[in-house]
mmCIF file of C-alpha atoms and ligand atoms in Angstrom:
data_model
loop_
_atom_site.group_PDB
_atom_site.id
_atom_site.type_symbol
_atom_site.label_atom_id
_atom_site.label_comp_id
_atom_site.label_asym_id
_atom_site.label_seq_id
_atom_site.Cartn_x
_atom_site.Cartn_y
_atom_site.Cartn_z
ATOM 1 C CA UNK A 199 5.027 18.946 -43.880
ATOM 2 C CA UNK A 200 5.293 19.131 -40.149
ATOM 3 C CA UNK A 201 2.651 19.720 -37.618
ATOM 4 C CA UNK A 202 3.944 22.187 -35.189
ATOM 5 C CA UNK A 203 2.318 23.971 -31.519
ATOM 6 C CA UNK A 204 -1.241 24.232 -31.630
ATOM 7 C CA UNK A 205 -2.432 27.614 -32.446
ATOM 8 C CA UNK A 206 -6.073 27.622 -31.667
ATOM 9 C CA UNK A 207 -8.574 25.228 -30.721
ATOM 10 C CA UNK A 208 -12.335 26.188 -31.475
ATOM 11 C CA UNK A 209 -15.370 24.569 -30.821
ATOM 12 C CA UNK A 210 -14.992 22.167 -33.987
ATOM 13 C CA UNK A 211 -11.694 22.452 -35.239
ATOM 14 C CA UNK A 212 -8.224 22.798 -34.007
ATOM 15 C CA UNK A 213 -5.530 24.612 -35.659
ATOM 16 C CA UNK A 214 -1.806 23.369 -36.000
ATOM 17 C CA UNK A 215 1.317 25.733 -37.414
ATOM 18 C CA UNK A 216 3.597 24.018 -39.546
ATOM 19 C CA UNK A 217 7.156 24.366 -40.582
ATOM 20 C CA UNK A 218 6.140 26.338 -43.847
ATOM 21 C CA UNK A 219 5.144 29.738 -42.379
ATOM 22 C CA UNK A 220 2.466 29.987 -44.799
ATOM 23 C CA UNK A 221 0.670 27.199 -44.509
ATOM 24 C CA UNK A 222 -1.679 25.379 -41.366
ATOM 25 C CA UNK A 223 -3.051 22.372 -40.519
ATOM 26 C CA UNK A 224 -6.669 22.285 -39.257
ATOM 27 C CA UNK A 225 -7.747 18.910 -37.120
ATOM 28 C CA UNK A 226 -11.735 18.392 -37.279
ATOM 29 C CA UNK A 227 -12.745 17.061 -33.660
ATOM 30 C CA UNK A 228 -16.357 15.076 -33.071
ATOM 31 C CA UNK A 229 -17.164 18.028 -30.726
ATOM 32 C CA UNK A 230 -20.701 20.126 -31.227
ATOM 33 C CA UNK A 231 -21.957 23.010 -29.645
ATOM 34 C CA UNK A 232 -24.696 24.852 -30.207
ATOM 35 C CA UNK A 233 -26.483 28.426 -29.094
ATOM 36 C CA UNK A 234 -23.367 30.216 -28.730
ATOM 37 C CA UNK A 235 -21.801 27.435 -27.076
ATOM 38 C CA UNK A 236 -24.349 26.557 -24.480
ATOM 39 C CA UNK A 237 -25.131 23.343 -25.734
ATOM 40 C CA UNK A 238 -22.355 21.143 -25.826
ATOM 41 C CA UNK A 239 -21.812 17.550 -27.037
ATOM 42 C CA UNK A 240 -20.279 15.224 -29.681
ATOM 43 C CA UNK A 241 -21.891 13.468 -32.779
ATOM 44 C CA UNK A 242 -19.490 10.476 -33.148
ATOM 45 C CA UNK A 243 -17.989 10.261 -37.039
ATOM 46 C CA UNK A 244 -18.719 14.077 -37.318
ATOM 47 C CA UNK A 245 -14.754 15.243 -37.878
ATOM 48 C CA UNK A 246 -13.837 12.836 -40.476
ATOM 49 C CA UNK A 247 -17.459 13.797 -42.838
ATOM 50 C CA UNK A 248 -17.057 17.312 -42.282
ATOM 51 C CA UNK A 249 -13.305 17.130 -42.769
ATOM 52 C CA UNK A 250 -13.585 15.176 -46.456
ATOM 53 C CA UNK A 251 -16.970 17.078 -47.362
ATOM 54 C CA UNK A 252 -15.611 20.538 -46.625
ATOM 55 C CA UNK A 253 -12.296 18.938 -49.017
ATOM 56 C CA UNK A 254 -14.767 17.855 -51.976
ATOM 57 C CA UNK A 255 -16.669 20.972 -51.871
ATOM 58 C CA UNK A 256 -14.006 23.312 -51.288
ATOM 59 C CA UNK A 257 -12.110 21.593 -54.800
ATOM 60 C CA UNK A 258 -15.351 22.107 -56.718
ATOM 61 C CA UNK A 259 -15.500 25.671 -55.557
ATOM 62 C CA UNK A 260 -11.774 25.702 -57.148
ATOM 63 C CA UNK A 261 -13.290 24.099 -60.573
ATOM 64 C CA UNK A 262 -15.723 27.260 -60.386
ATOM 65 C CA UNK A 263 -13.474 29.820 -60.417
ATOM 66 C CA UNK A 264 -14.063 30.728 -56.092
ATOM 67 C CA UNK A 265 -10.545 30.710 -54.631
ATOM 68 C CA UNK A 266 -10.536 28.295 -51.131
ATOM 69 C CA UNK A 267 -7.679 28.120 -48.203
ATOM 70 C CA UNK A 268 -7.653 24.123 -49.436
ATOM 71 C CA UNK A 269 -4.555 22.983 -49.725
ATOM 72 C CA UNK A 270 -4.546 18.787 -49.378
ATOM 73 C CA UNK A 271 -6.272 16.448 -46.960
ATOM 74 C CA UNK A 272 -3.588 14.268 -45.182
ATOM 75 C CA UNK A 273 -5.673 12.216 -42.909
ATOM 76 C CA UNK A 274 -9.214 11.325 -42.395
ATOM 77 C CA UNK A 275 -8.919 14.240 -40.078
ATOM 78 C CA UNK A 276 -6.368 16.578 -41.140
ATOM 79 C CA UNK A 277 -6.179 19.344 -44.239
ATOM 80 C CA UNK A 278 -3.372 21.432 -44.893
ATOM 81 C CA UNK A 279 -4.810 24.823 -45.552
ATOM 82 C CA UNK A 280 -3.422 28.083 -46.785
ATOM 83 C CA UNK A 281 -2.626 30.609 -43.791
ATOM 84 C CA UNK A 282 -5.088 33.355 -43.464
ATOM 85 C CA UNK A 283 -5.882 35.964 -41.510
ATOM 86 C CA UNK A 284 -9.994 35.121 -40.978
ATOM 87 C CA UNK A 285 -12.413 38.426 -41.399
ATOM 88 C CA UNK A 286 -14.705 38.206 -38.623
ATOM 89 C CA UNK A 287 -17.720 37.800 -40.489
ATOM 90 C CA UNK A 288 -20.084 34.758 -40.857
ATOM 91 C CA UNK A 289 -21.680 35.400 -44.485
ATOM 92 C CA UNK A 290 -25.002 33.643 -44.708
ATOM 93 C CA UNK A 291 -26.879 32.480 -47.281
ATOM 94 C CA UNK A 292 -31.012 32.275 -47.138
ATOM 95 C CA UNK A 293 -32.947 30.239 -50.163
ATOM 96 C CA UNK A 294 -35.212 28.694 -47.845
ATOM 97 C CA UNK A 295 -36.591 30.218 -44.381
ATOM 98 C CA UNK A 296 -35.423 28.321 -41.280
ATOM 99 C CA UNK A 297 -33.472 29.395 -38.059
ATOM 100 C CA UNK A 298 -32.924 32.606 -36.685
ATOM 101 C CA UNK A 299 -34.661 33.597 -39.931
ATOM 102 C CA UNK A 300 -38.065 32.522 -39.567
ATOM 103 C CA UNK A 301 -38.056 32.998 -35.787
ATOM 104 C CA UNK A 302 -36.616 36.951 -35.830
ATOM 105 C CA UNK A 303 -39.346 37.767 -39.044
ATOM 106 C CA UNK A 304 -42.187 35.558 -38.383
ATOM 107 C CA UNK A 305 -42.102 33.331 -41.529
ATOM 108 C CA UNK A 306 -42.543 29.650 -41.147
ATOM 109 C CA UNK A 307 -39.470 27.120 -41.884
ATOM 110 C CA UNK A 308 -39.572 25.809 -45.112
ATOM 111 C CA UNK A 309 -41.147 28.945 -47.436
ATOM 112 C CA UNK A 310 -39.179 29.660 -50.350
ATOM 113 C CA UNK A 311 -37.752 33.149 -49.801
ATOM 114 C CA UNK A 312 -38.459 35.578 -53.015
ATOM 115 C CA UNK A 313 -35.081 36.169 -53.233
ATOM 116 C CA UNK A 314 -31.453 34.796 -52.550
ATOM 117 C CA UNK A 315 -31.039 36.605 -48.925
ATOM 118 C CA UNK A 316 -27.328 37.150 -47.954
ATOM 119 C CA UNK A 317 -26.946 37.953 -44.303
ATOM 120 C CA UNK A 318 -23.770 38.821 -42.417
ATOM 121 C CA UNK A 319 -22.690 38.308 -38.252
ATOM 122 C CA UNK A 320 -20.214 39.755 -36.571
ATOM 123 C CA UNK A 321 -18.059 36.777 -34.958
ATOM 124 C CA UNK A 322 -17.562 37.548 -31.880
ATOM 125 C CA UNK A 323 -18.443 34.879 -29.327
ATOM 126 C CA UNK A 324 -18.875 37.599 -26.203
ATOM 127 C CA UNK A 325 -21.314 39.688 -28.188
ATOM 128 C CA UNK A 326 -23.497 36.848 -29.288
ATOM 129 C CA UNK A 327 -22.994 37.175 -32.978
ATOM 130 C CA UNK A 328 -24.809 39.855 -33.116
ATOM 131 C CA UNK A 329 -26.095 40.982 -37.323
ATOM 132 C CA UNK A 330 -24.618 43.386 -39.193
ATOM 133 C CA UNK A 331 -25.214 45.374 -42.225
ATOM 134 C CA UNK A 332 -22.776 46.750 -45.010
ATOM 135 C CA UNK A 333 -22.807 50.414 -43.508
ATOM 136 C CA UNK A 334 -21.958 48.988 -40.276
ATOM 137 C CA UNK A 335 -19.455 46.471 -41.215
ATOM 138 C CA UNK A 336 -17.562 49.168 -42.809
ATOM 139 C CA UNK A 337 -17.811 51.482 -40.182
ATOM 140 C CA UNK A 338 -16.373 49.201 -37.425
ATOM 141 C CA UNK A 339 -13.532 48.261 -39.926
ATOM 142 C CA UNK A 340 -14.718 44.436 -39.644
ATOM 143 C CA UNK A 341 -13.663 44.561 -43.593
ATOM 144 C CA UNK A 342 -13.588 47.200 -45.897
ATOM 145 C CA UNK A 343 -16.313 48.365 -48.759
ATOM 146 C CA UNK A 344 -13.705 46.671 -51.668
ATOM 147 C CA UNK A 345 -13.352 43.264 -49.671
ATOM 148 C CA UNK A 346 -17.061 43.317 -48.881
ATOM 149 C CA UNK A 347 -18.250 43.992 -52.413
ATOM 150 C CA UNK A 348 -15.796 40.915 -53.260
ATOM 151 C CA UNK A 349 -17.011 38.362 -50.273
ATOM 152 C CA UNK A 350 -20.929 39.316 -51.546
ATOM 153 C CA UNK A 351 -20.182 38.439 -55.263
ATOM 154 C CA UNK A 352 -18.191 34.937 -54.328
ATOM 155 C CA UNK A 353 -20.949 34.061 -51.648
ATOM 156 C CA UNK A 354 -23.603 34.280 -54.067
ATOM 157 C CA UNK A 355 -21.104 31.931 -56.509
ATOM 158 C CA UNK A 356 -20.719 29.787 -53.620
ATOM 159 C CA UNK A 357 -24.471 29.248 -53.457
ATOM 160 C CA UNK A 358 -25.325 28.442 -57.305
ATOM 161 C CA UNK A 359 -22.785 26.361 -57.610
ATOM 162 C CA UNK A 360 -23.512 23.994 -54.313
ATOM 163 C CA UNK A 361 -27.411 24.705 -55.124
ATOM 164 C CA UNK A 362 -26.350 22.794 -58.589
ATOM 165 C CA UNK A 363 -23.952 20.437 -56.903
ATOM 166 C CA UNK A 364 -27.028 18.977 -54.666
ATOM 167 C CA UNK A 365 -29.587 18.394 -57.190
ATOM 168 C CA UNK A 366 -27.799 18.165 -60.731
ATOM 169 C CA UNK A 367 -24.052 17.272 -60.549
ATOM 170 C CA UNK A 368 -22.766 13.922 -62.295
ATOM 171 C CA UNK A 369 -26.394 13.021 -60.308
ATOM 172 C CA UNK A 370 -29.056 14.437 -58.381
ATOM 173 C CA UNK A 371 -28.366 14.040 -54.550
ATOM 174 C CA UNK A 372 -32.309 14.908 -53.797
ATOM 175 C CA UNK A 373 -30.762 17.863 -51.122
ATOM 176 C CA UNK A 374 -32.003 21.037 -50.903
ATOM 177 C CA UNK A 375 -29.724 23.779 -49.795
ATOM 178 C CA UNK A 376 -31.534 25.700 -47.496
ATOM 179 C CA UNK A 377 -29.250 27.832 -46.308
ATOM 180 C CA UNK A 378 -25.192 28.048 -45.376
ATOM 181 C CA UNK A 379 -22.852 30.208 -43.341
ATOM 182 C CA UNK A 380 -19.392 30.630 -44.991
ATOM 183 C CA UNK A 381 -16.154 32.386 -43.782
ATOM 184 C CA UNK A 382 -13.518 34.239 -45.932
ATOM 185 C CA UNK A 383 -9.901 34.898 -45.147
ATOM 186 C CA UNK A 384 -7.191 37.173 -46.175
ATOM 187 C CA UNK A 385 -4.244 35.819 -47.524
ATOM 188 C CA UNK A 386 -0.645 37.876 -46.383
ATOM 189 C CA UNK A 387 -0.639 39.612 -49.988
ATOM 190 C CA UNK A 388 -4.199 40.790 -49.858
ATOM 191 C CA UNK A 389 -6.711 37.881 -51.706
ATOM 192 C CA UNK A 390 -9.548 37.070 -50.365
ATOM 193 C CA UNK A 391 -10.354 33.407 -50.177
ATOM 194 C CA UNK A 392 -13.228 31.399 -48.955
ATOM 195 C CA UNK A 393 -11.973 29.463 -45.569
ATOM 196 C CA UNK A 394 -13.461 27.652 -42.866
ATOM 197 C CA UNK A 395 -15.751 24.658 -43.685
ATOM 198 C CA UNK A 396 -18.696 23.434 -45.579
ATOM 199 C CA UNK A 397 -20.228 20.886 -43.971
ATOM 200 C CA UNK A 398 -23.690 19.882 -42.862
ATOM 201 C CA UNK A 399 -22.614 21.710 -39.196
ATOM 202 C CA UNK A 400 -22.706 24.860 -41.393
ATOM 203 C CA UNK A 401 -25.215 24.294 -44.166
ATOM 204 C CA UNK A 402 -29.120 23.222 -44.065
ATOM 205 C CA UNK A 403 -29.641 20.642 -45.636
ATOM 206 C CA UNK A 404 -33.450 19.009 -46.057
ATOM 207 C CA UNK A 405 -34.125 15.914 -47.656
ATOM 208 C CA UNK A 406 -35.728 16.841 -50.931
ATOM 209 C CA UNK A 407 -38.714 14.759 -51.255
ATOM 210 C CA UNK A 408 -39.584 13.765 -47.654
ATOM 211 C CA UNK A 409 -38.331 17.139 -46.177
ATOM 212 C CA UNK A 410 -35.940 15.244 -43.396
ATOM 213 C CA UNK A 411 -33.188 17.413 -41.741
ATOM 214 C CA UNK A 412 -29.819 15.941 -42.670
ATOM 215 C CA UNK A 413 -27.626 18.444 -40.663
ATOM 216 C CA UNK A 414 -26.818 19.980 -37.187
ATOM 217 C CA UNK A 415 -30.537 21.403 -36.300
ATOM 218 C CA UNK A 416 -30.939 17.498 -35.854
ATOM 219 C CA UNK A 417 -28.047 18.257 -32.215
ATOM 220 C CA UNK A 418 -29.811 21.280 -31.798
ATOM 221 C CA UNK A 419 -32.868 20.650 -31.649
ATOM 222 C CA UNK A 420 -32.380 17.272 -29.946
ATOM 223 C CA UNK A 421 -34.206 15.038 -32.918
ATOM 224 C CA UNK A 422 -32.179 12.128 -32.935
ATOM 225 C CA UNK A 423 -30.439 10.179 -35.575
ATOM 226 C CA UNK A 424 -27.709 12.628 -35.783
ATOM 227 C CA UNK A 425 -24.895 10.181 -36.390
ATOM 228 C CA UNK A 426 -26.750 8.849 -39.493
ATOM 229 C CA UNK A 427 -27.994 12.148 -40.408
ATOM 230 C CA UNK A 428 -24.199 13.080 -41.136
ATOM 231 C CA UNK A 429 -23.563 9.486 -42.275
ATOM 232 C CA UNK A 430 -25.990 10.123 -44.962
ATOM 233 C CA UNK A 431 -25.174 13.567 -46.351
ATOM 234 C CA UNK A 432 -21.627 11.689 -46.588
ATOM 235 C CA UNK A 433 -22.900 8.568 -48.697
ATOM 236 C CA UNK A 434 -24.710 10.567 -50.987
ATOM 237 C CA UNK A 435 -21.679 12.648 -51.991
ATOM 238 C CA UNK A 436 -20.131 9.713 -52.485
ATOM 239 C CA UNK A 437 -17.598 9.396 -50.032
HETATM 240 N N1 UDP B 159 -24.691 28.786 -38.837
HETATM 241 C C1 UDP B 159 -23.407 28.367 -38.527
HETATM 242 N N2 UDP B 159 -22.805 28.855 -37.401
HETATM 243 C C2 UDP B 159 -23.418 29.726 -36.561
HETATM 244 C C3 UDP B 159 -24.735 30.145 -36.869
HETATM 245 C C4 UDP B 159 -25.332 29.661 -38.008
HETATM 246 O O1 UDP B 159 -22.807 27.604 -39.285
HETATM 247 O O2 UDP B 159 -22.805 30.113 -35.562
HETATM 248 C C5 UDP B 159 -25.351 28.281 -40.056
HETATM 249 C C6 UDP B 159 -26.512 27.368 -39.745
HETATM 250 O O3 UDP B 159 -26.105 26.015 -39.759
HETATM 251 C C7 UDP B 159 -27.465 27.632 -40.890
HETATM 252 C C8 UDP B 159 -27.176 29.087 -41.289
HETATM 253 O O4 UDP B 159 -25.898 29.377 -40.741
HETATM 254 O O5 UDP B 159 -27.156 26.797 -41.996
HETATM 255 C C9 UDP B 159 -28.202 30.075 -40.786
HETATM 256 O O6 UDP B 159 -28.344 29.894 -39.378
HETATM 257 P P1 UDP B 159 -29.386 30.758 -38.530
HETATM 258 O O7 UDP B 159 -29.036 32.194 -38.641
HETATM 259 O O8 UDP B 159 -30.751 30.363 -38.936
HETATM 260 O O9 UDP B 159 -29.064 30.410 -37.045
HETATM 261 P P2 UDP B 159 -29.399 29.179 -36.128
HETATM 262 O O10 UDP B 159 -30.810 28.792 -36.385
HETATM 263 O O11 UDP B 159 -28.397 28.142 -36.542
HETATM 264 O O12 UDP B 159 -29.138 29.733 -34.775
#
C-alpha cells in the first residue's frame, strides 16, 4: 500500500489517496477545535487514542453485523480505510441530556432522556451545522428516504452495542455513553457504511460512578486534565 497526494485535511484528520483507487489512508493529527472551529488547540497523545479506539470499536461494530470503512491500522497514526463518498450528515445519538441538547430545550445535563433521541446536522461548516429533520433531509437531497431509513436503523445498532461495550463487555469499563455523533459513507456500488471516527472527540463519555467527563467537553469547556482524560478512556479499553 502506498500513500499518495493528500486529498483533504480537516480539523482532526487528514486524508491520503493510495495506489489502490479504492482504498484511503486517514492520518489522525493532535489538533482540536471546537464551536465550529473557533476554538482551536491541540491535546497532545489525542491522534494515536482516537486513531486505535476508533480501530477497536469500528471491528466490534464488524462482529455486530454494522458494516465500517475499516480496513487495517498501519501505524499508531494511520488506518487504511475503504473509499467513500461521505453523506453530509452528522447522525447523533442522545441517551443522556448534555450539549446543544440541554441548552436548545432547557433540560439539565445529566437527565436520562425517556427515550433513545437520534438527531441529524447538516455538515456544512459555512452554515453552522445547522439541524435537520427527515422531511428536510430528503428534500435537499442530503440522502435519500431508502439510505436514511438504513443510516437510522444502524445508528441505533451502533448505540446498543457501544452502550453494552462500556459497561458489560469481557468487563465493565464503568462509562456511560451519553451521547455520540457518527458519519456514514457511500461506497462506489451503493452500501452504506459507517465512516469517520469513534472516539471520545465524538462521543460523551461520563465516568460512571463519580460522573467525571472523560472526553472533548473537557477542551471545550476549558476543565483541564484533557491529556489524561483521553489517556484514560484509552487504558480502560485496554489499549
Ligand atoms: N459532536 C461531534 N462533532 C460536532 C458536534 C457534536 O462529534 O461537530 C458530538 C459531541 O461530541 C457529542 C454529540 O455529538 O458527543 C452531541 O453534541 P451536541 O449536539 O450536544 O453539541 P456540542 O455540545 O458538542 O456543541
Amino acid at each position: 500500500m502506498k500513500k499518495m497526494e493528500q486529498l483533504y485535511e480537516g480539523k482532526a484528520k487528514k486524508v491520503f489517496k493510495t495506489d489502490d483507487e479504492n482504498l484511503y489512508i486517514v492520518d489522525y493529527k493532535d489538533d482540536a477545535t471546537a464551536f465550529n472551529g473557533l476554538k482551536k488547540g491541540q491535546i497532545a497523545g489525542k491522534g494515536v487514542v482516537n486513531n486505535k479506539m476508533s480501530n477497536f470499536l469500528m471491528q466490534i461494530m464488524e462482529k455486530n453485523g454494522i458494516p465500517t470503512h475499516f480496513v487495517e491500522e498501519i501505524s499508531d497514526r494511520e488506518t487504511v480505510v475503504k473509499r467513500v463518498e461521505i453523506v453530509p450528515l452528522e447522525v447523533i445519538i442522545r441517551n443522556i441530556a448534555a450539549g446543544s441538547f440541554s441548552k436548545r430545550f432547557g433540560v439539565e445535563e445529566g437527565k436520562k432522556l425517556n427515550c433513545t433521541t437520534l438527531e441529524y446536522c447538516l455538515k456544512n461548516d459555512d452554515l453552522g451545522d445547522p439541524m435537520i429533520n427527515d422531511y428536510q433531509i430528503i428534500a435537499i437531497g442530503a440522502a435519500t428516504k431508502e439510505d436514511l431509513d438504513t443510516i437510522a436503523d444502524l445508528t441505533f445498532k451502533v448505540n446498543d452495542v457501544l452502550k453494552d461495550f462500556m459497561r458489560n463487555y469481557l468487563k465493565d469499563l464503568n462509562i456511560d455513553l451519553i451521547d455520540f455523533k457518527i458519519e456514514f459513507g457511500k461506497t462506489p456500488d451503493g452500501q452504506i457504511i459507517l465512516a469517520d471516527e469513534i472516539s471520545p472527540d465524538t462521543c460523551r463519555l461520563w465516568d460512571a460512578t463519580t460522573h467525571e467527563k472523560l472526553d472533548k467537553d473537557r477542551f471545550r469547556r476549558d476543565m483541564g486534565n484533557v491529556e489524561e482524560a483521553y489517556a484514560e478512556v484509552f487504558k480502560r479499553l485496554g489499549l
